[in-house]
PDB file of C-alpha atoms in Angstrom:
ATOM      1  CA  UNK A   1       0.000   0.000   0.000  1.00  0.00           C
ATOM      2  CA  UNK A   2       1.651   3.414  -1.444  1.00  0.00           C
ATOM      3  CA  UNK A   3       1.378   6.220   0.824  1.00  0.00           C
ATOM      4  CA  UNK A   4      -1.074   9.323   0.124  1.00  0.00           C
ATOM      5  CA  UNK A   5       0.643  12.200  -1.514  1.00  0.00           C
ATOM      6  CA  UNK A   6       0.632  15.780  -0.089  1.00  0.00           C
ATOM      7  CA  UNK A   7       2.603  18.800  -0.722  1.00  0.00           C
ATOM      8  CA  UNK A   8       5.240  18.864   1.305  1.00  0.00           C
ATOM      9  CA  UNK A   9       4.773  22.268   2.273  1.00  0.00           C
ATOM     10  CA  UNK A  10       2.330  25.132   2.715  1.00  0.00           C
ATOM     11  CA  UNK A  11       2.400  28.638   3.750  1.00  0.00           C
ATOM     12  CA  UNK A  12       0.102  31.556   4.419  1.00  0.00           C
ATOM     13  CA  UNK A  13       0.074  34.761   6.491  1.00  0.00           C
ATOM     14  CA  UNK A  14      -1.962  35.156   9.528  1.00  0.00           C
ATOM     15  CA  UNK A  15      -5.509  35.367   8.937  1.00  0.00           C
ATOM     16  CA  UNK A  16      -5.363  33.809   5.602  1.00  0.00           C
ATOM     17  CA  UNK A  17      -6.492  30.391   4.724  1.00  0.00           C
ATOM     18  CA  UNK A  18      -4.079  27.199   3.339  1.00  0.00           C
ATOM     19  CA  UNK A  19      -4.878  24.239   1.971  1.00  0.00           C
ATOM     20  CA  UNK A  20      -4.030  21.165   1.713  1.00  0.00           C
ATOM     21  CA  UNK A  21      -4.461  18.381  -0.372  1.00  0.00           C
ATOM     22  CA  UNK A  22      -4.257  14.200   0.018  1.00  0.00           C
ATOM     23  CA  UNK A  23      -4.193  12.317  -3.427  1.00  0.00           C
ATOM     24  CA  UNK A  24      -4.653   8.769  -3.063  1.00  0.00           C
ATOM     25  CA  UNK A  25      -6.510   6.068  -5.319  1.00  0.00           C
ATOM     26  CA  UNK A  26     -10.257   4.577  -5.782  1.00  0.00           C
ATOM     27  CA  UNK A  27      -8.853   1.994  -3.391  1.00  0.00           C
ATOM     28  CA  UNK A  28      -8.355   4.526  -0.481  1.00  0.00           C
ATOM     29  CA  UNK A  29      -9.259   7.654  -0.728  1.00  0.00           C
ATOM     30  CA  UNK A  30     -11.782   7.647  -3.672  1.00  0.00           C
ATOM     31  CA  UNK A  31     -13.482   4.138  -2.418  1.00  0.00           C
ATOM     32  CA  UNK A  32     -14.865   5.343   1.737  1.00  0.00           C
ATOM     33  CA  UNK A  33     -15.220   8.697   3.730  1.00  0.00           C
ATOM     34  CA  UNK A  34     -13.079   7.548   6.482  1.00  0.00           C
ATOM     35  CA  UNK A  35     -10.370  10.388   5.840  1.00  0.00           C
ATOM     36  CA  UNK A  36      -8.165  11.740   8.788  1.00  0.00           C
ATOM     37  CA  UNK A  37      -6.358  14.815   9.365  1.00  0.00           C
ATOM     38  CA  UNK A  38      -3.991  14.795  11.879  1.00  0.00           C
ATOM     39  CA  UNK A  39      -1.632  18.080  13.433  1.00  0.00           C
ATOM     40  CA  UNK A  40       1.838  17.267  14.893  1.00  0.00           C
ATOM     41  CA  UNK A  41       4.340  19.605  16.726  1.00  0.00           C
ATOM     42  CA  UNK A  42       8.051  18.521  16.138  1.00  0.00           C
ATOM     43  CA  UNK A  43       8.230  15.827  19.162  1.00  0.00           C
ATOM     44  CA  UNK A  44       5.008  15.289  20.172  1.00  0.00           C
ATOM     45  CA  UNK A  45       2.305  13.181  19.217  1.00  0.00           C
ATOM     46  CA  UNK A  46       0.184  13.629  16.772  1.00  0.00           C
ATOM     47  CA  UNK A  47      -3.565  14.845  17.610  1.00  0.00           C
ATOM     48  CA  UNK A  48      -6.946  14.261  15.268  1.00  0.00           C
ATOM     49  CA  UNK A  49      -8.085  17.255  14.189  1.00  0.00           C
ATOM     50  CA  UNK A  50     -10.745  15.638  11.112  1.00  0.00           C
ATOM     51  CA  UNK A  51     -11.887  12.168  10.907  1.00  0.00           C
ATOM     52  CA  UNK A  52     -15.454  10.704   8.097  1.00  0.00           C
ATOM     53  CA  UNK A  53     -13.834  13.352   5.392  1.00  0.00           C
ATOM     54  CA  UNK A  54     -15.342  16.859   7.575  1.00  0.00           C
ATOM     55  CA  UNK A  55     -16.099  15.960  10.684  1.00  0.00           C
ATOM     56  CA  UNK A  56     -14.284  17.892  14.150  1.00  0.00           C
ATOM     57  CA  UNK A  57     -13.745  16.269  17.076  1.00  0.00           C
ATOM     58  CA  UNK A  58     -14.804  18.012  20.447  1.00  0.00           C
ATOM     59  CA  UNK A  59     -12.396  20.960  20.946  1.00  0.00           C
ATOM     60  CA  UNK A  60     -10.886  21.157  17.123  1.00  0.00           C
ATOM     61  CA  UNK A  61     -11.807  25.288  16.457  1.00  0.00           C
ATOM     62  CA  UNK A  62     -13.957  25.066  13.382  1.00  0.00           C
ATOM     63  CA  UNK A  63     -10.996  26.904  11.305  1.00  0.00           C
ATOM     64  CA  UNK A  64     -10.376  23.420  10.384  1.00  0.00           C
ATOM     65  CA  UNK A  65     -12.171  21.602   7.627  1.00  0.00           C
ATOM     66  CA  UNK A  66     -11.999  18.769   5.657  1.00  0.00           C
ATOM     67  CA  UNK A  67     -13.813  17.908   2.199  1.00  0.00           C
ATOM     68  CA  UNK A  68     -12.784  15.405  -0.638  1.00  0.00           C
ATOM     69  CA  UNK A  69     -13.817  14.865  -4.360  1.00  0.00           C
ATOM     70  CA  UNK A  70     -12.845  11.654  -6.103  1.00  0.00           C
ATOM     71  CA  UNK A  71      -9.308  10.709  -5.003  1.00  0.00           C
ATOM     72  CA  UNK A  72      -8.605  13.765  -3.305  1.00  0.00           C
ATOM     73  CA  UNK A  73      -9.299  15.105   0.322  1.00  0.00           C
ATOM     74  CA  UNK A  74      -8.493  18.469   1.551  1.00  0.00           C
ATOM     75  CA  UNK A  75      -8.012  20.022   4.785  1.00  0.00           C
ATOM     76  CA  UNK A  76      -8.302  23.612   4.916  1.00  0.00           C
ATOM     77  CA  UNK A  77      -7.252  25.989   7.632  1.00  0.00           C
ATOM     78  CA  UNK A  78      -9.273  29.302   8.253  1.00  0.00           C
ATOM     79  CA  UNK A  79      -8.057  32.057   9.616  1.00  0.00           C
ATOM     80  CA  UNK A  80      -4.835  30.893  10.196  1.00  0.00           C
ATOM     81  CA  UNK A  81      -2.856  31.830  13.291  1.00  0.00           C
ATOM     82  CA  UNK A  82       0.578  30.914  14.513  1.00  0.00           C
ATOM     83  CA  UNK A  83      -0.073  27.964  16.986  1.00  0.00           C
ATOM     84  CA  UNK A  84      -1.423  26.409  13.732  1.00  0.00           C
ATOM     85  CA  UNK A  85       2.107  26.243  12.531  1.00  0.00           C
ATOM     86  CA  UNK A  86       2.910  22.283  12.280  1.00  0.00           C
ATOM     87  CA  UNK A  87       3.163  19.114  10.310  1.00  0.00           C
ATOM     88  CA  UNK A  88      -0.412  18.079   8.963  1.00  0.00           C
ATOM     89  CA  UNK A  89      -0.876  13.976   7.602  1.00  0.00           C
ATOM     90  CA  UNK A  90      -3.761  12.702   5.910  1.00  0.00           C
ATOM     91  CA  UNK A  91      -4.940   9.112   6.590  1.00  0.00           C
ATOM     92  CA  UNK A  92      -7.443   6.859   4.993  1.00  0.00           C
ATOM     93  CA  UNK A  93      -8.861   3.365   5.384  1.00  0.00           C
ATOM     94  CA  UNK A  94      -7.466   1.067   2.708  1.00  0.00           C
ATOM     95  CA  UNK A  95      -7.100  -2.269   1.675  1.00  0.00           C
ATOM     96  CA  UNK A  96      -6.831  -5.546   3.318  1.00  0.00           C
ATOM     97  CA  UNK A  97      -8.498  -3.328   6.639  1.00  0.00           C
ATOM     98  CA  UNK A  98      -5.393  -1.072   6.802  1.00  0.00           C
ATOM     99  CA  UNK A  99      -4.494   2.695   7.222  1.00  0.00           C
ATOM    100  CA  UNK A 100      -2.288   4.670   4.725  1.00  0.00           C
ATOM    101  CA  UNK A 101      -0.752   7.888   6.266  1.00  0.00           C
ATOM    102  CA  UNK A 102       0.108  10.199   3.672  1.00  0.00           C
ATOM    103  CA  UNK A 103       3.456  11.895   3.062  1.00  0.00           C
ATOM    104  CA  UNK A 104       2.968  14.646   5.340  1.00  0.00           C
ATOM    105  CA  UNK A 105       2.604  18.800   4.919  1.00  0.00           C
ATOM    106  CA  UNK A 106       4.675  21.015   7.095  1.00  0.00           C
ATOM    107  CA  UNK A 107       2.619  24.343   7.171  1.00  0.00           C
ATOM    108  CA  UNK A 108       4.219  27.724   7.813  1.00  0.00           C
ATOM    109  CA  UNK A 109       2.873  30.692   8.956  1.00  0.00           C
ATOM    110  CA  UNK A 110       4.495  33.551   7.619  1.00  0.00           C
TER     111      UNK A 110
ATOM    112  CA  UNK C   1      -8.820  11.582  31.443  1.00  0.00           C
ATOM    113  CA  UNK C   2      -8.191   9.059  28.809  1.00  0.00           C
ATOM    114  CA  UNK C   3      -4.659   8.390  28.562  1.00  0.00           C
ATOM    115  CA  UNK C   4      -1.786   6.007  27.020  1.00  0.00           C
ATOM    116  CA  UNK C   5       1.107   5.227  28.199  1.00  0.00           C
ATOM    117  CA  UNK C   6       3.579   3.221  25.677  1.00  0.00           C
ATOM    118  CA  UNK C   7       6.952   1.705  27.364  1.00  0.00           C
ATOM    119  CA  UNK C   8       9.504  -1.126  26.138  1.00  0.00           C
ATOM    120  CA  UNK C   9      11.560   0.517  24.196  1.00  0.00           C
ATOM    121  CA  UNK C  10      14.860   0.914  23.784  1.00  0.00           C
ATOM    122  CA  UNK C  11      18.331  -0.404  22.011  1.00  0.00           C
ATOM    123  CA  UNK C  12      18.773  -3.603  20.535  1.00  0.00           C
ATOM    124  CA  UNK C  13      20.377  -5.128  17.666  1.00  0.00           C
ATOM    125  CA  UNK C  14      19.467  -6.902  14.299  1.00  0.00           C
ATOM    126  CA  UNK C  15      17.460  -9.890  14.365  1.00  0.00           C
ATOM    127  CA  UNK C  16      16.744  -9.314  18.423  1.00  0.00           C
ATOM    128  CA  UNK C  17      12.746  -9.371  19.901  1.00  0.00           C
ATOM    129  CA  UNK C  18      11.170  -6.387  22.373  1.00  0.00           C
ATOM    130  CA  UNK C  19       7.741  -6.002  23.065  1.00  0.00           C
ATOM    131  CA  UNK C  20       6.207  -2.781  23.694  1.00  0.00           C
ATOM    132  CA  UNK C  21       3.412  -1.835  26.238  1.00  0.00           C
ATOM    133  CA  UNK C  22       0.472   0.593  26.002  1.00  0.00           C
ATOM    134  CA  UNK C  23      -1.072   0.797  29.130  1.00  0.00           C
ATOM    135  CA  UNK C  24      -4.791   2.528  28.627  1.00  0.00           C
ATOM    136  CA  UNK C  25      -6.594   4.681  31.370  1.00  0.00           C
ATOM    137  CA  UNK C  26     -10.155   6.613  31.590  1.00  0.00           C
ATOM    138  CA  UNK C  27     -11.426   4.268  29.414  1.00  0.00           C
ATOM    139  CA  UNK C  28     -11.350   0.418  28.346  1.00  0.00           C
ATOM    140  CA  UNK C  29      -9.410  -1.720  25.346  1.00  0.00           C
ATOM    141  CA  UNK C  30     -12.352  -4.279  24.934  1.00  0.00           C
ATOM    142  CA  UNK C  31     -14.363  -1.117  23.935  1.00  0.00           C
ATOM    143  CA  UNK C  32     -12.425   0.510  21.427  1.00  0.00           C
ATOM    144  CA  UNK C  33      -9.799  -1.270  18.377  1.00  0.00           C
ATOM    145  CA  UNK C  34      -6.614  -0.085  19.282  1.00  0.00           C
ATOM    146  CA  UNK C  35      -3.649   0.511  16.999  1.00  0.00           C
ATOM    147  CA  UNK C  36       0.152   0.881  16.331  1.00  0.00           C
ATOM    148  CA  UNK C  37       1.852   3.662  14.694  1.00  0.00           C
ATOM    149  CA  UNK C  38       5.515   4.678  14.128  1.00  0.00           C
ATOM    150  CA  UNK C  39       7.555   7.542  13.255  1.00  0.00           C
ATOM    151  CA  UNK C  40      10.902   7.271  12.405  1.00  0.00           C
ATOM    152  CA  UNK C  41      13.926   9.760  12.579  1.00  0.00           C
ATOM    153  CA  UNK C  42      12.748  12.662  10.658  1.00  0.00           C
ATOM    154  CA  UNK C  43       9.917  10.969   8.426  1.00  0.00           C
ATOM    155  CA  UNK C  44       6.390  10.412   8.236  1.00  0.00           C
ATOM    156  CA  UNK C  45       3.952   8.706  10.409  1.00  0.00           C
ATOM    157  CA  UNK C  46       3.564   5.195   9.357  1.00  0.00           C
ATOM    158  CA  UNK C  47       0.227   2.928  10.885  1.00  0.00           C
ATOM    159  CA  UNK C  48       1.717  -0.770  11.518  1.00  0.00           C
ATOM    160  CA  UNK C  49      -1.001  -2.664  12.886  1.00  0.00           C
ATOM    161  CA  UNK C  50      -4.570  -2.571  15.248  1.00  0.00           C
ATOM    162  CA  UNK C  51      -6.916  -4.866  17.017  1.00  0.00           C
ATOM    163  CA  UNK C  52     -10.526  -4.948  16.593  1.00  0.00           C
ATOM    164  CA  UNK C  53     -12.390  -4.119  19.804  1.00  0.00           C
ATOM    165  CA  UNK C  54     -13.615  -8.011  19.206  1.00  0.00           C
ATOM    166  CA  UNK C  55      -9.938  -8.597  20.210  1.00  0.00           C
ATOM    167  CA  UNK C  56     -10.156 -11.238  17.309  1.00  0.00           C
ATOM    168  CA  UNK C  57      -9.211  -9.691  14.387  1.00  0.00           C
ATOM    169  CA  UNK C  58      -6.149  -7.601  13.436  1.00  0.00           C
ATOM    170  CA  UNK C  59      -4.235  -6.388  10.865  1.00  0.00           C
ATOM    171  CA  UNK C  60      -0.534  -5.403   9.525  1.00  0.00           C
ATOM    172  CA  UNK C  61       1.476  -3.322   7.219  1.00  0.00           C
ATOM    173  CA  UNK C  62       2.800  -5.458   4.920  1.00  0.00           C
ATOM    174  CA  UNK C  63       6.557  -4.621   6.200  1.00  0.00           C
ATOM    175  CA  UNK C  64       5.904  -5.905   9.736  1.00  0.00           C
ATOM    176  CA  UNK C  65       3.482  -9.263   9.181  1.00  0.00           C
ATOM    177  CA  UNK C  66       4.410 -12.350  10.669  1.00  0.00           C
ATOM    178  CA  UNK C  67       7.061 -10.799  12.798  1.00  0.00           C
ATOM    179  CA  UNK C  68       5.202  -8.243  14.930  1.00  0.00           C
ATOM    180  CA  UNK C  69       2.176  -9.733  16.584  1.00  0.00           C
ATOM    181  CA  UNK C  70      -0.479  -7.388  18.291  1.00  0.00           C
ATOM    182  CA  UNK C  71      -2.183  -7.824  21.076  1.00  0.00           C
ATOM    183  CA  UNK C  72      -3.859  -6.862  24.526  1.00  0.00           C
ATOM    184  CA  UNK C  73      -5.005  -8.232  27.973  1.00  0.00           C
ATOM    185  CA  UNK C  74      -8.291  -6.714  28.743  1.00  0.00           C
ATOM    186  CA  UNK C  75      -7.762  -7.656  32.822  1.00  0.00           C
ATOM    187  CA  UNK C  76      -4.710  -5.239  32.283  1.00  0.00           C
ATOM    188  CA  UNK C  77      -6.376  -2.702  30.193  1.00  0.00           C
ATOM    189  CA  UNK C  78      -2.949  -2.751  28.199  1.00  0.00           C
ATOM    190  CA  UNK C  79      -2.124  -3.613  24.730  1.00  0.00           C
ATOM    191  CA  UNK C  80       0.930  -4.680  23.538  1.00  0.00           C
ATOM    192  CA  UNK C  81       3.208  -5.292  20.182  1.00  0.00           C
ATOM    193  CA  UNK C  82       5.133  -8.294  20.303  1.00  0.00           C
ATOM    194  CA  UNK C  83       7.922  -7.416  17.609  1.00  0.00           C
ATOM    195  CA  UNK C  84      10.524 -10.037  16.253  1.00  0.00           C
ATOM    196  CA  UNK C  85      13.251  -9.868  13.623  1.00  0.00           C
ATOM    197  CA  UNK C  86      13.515  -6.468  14.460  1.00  0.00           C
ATOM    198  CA  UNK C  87      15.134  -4.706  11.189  1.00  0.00           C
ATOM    199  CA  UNK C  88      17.052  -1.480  11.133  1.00  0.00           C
ATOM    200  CA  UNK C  89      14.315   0.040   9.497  1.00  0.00           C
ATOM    201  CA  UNK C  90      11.909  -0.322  12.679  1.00  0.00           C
ATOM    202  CA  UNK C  91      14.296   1.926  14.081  1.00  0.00           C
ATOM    203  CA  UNK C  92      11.132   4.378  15.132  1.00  0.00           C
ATOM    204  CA  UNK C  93       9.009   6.512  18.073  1.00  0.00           C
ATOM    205  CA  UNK C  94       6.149   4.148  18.712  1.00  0.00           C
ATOM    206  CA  UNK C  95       2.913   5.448  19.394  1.00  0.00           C
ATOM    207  CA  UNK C  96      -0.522   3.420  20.350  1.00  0.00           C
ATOM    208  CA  UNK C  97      -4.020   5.343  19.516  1.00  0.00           C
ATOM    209  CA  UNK C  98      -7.840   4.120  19.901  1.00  0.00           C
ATOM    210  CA  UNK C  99      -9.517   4.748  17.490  1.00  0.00           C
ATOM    211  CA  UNK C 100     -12.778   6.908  18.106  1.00  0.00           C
ATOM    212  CA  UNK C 101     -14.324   6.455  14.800  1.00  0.00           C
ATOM    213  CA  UNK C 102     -13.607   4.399  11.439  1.00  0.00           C
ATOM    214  CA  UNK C 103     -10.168   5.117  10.637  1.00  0.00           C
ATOM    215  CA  UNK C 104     -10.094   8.180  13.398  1.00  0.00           C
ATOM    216  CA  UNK C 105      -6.827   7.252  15.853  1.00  0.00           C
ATOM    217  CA  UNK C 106      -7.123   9.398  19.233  1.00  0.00           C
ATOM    218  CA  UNK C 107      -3.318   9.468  20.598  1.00  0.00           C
ATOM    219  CA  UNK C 108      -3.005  10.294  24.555  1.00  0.00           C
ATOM    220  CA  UNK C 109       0.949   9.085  25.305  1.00  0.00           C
ATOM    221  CA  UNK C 110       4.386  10.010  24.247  1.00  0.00           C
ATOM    222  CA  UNK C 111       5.248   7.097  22.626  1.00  0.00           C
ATOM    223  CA  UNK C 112       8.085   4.912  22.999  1.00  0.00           C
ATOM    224  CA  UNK C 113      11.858   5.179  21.357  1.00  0.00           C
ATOM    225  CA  UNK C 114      12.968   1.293  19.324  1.00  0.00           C
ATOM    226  CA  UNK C 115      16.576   2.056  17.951  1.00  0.00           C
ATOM    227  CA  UNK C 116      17.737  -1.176  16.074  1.00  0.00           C
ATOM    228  CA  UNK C 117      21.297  -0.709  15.744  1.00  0.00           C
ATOM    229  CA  UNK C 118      24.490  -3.121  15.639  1.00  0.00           C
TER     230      UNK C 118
END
């Protein structure tokens, strides 16, 4: 199982909105809406910030949003600020019941 | 508070076993399937295996099947990878997550450090 591709980075100034996007196949991504986002700080572990394609978690700030078409997800960040500076991975249920992380998007606030 | 704490890790060389331990609190294994994840130096996250909350069926990343084994002891409330023929390339943090949804991995701990080095 190939890991999803993302960007490997993405920037925007404070206020501004970034996106970014998780390409994967009809076998992932394209074939269920169980999509993750997660945010990691360098060092720590990583925290769930979207899981069913768009759906928050208690305590995610609704900046955050995720949507797919086809083979694609996105997670988009509203409003950004500077504590939202991080590494962002996609994940989605796969084949053979697994999980594929994808490559991972470090996101910098400028 | 739900929490996880992983421990077991540490040095070892090629071809040597260690077992890692996830010890869950604020809520209970049976009720949730429980996973594996690893990071290593400077890369991506990587999922490596999980345990349906039937605590029957589970699954693995193609890299680590048939020498990690996953598993958990419901009396303990811990879960545990069982990892043999250790590689340098397992050389990773190890975190364990519930999952809250399909898919959805909640991590609580700090994981634990497996350097596989000769």
């Amino acid at each position: 199982q190939s890991a999803l591709t993302q960007p490997p980075s993405a920037s925007g100034s404070p206020g501004q909105s970034v996106a970014i996007s998780c390409t994967g196949t009809s076998s992932d991504v394209g074939g269920n809406n169980y999509v993750s986002w997660y945010q990691q700080y360098p060092g720590k572990a990583p925290k769930l910030m979207i899981y069913d394609v768009s759906k928050r978690p208690s305590g995610v700030p609704d900046r955050f949003s995720g949507s797919k078409s086809g083979n694609t997800a996105s997670l988009t960040v509203s409003g950004l600020q500077a504590e939202d500076e991080a590494d962002y991975y996609c994940t989605s249920h796969a084949g053979n019941n697994n999980i594929v992380f994808g490559t991972g998007t470090m996101v910098t606030v400028l | 508070q739900v929490q996880l704490v992983e421990s077991g890790g540490g040095v070892v060389q090629p071809g040597s076993s260690l077992r890692l331990s996830c010890a869950a609190s604020g809520f209970t294994v049976r009720t949730h399937g429980m996973h594996w994840v690893r990071q290593a130096p400077g890369k991506g996250l990587e999922w490596v295996a999980d345990i349906w909350s039937d605590g029957i069926k589970n699954y693995y990343v193609d890299s680590v099947r048939g020498r990690f084994t996953i598993s958990r002891d419901t009396s303990k409330n811990t879960l545990y990878l069982q990892m043999n023929s250790l590689r340098d390339e397992d050389t990773a943090v190890y975190y364990c997550a519930r999952d809250i949804a399909v898919g959805a991995l909640d991590f609580r701990g700090q994981g634990t450090l497996v350097t596989v080095s000769s």
